[in-house]
Coordinates of C-alpha atoms in Angstrom, one line a residue:
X538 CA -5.1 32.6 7.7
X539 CA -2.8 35.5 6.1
X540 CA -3.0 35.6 2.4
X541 CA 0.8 35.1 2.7
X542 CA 0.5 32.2 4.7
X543 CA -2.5 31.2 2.4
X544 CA -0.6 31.1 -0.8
X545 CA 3.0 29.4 0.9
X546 CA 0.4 26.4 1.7
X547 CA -1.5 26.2 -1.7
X548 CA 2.5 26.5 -3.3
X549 CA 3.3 23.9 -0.9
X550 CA 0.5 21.3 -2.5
X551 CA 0.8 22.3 -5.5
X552 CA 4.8 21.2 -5.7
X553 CA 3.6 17.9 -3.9
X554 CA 1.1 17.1 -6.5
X555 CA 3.8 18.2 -9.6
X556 CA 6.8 16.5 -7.7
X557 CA 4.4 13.2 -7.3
X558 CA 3.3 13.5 -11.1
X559 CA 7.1 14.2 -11.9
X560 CA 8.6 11.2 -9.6
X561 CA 6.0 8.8 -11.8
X562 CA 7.3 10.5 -15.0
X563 CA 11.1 9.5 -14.4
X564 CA 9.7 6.1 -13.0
X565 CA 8.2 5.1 -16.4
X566 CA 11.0 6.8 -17.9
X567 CA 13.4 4.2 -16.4
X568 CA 11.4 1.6 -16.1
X569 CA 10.4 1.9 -20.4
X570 CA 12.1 4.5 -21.8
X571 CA 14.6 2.5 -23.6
X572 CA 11.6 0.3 -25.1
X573 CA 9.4 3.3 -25.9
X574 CA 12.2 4.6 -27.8
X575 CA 12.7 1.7 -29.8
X576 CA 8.4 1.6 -30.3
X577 CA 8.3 1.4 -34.5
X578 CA 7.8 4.7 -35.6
X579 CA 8.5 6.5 -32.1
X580 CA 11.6 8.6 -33.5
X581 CA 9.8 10.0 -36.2
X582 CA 6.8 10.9 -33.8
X583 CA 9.4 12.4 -31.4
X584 CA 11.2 14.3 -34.8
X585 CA 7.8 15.5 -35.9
X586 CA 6.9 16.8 -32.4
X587 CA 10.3 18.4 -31.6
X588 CA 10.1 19.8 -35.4
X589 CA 6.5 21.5 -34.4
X590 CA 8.1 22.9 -31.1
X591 CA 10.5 24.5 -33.0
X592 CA 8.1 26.4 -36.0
X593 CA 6.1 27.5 -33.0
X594 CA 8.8 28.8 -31.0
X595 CA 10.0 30.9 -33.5
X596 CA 7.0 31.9 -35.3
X597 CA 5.9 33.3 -31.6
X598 CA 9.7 34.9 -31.4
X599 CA 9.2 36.8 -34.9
X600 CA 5.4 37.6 -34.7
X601 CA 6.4 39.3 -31.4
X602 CA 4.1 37.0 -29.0
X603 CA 7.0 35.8 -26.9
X604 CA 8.0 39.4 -25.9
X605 CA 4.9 40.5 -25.4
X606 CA 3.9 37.7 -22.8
X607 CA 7.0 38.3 -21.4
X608 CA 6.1 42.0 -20.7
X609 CA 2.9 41.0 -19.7
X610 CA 4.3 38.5 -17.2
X611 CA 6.5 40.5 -15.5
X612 CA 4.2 43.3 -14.8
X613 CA 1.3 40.9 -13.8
X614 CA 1.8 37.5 -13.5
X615 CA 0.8 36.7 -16.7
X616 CA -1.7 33.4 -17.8
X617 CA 1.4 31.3 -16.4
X618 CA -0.1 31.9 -12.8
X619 CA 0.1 29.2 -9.8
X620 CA -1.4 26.0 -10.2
X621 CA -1.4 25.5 -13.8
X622 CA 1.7 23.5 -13.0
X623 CA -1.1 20.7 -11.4
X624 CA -2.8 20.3 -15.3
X625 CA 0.4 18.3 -16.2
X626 CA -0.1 15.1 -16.1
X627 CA 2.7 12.1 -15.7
X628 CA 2.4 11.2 -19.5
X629 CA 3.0 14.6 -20.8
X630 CA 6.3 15.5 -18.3
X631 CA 7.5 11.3 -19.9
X632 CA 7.2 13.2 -22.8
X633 CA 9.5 15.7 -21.8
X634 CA 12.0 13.5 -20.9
X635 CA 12.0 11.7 -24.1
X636 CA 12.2 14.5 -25.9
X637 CA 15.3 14.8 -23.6
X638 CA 14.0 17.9 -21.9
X639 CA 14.9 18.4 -18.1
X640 CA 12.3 18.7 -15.8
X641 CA 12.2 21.5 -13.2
X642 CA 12.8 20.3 -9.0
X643 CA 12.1 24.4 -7.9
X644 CA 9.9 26.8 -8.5
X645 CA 12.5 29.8 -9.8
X646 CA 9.3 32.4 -9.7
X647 CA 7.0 32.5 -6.4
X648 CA 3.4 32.6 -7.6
X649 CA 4.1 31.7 -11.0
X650 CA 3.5 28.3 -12.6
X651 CA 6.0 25.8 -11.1
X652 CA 7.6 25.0 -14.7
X653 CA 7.8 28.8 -15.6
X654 CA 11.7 30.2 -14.9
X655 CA 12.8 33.9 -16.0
X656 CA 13.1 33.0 -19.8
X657 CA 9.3 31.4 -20.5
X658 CA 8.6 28.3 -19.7
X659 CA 10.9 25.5 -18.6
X660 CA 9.5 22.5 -20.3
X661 CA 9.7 21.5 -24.0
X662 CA 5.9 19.7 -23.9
X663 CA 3.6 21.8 -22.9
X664 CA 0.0 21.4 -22.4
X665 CA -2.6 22.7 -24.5
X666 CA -3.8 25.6 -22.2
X667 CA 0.0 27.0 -22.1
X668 CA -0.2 27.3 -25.6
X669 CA -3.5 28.2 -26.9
X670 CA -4.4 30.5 -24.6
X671 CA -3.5 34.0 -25.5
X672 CA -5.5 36.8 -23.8
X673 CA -7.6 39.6 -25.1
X674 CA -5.0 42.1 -24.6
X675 CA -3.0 40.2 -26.8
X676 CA -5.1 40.0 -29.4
X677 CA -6.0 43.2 -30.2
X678 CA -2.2 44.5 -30.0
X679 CA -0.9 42.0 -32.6
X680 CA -3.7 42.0 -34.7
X681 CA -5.8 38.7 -36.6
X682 CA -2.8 38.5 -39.0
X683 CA -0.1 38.0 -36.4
X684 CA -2.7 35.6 -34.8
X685 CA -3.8 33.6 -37.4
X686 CA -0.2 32.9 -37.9
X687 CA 0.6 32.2 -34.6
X688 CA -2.1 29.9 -34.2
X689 CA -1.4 27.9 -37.5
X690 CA 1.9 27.1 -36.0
X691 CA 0.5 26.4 -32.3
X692 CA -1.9 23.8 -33.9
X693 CA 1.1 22.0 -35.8
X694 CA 2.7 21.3 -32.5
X695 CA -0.4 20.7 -30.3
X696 CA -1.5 18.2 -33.1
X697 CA 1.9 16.9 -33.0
X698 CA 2.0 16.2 -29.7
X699 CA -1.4 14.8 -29.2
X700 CA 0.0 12.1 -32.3
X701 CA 3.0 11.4 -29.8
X702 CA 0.5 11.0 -26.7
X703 CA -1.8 8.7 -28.5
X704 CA 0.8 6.6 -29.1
X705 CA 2.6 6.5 -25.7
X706 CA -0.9 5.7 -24.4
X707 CA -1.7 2.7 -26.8
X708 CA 1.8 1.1 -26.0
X709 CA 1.6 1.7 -22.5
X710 CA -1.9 0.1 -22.6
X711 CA -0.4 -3.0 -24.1
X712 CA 1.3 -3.2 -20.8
X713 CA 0.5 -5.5 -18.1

């Protein structure tokens, strides 16, 4: 098998498994999401998460992160590669949509992550790898300062979302 042909057929599965996970997503979206939205405390969870997002994604904007993984991703496919998509889970894309983010049905970038599109990712929830992750390169350019920073915020919103998740799971547990 051609490494063209190869990587078409590992594209292919991959999109089946994030399609599948997707499909349940917008299933428990529809069947719940007007009850999970009305959980106690849910709009404060989804406020404090969408809050995190935002310090994040603008503390990576001004510390100069965002354009340099955009650089880097462009020139070499960057740590958003293929398959990373299939580490999303259903409860993390309902996330997603309750944070009233839309979620992907193409891949806009072949041999990128599925949920990657020309201006960063494509998601509002991301999961922790996608975030955390920067590489050595990185972190010598921008320097344990710029890091540090960067980091502070990335934590806010992971530890955010992981507040969120825990309590999605402990409802939907309640659930026959």
């Amino acid at each position: 098998m051609g490494s063209l042909t190869r990587m078409v057929v590992i594209q292919k599965k991959d999109e089946n498994i994030v399609c599948r996970r997707m499909d349940e997503a917008f299933g428990l979206y529809q069947e719940h999401g007007e009850a999970v939205l009305a959980m106690s405390g849910m709009q404060r969870l989804l406020d404090r998460y969408n809050s995190a997002i935002e310090h994040s994604q603008e503390t990576v904007r001004q510390t100069g992160v965002a354009a340099a993984c955009s650089l880097c991703a462009g020139k070499t496919g960057s740590c958003c590669f293929e398959e990373v998509e299939t580490w999303y889970d259903p409860m993390l894309l309902l996330t997603n949509l309750l944070l009233t983010a839309d979620l992907p049905r193409s891949r806009e970038l072949p041999g990128q992550c599925f949920f990657l599109g020309k201006e960063g990712c494509r998601l509002r929830a991301r999961y922790s790898f996608c975030l955390n992750y920067f590489c050595p390169t990185l972190k010598i350019r921008l320097g344990s300062g710029v890091m540090n920073l960067t980091l502070a915020a990335v934590g806010q919103e992971l530890a955010a979302g992981w507040e969120l998740e825990q309590a999605l799971y402990r409802w939907f547990k309640g659930k026959p």
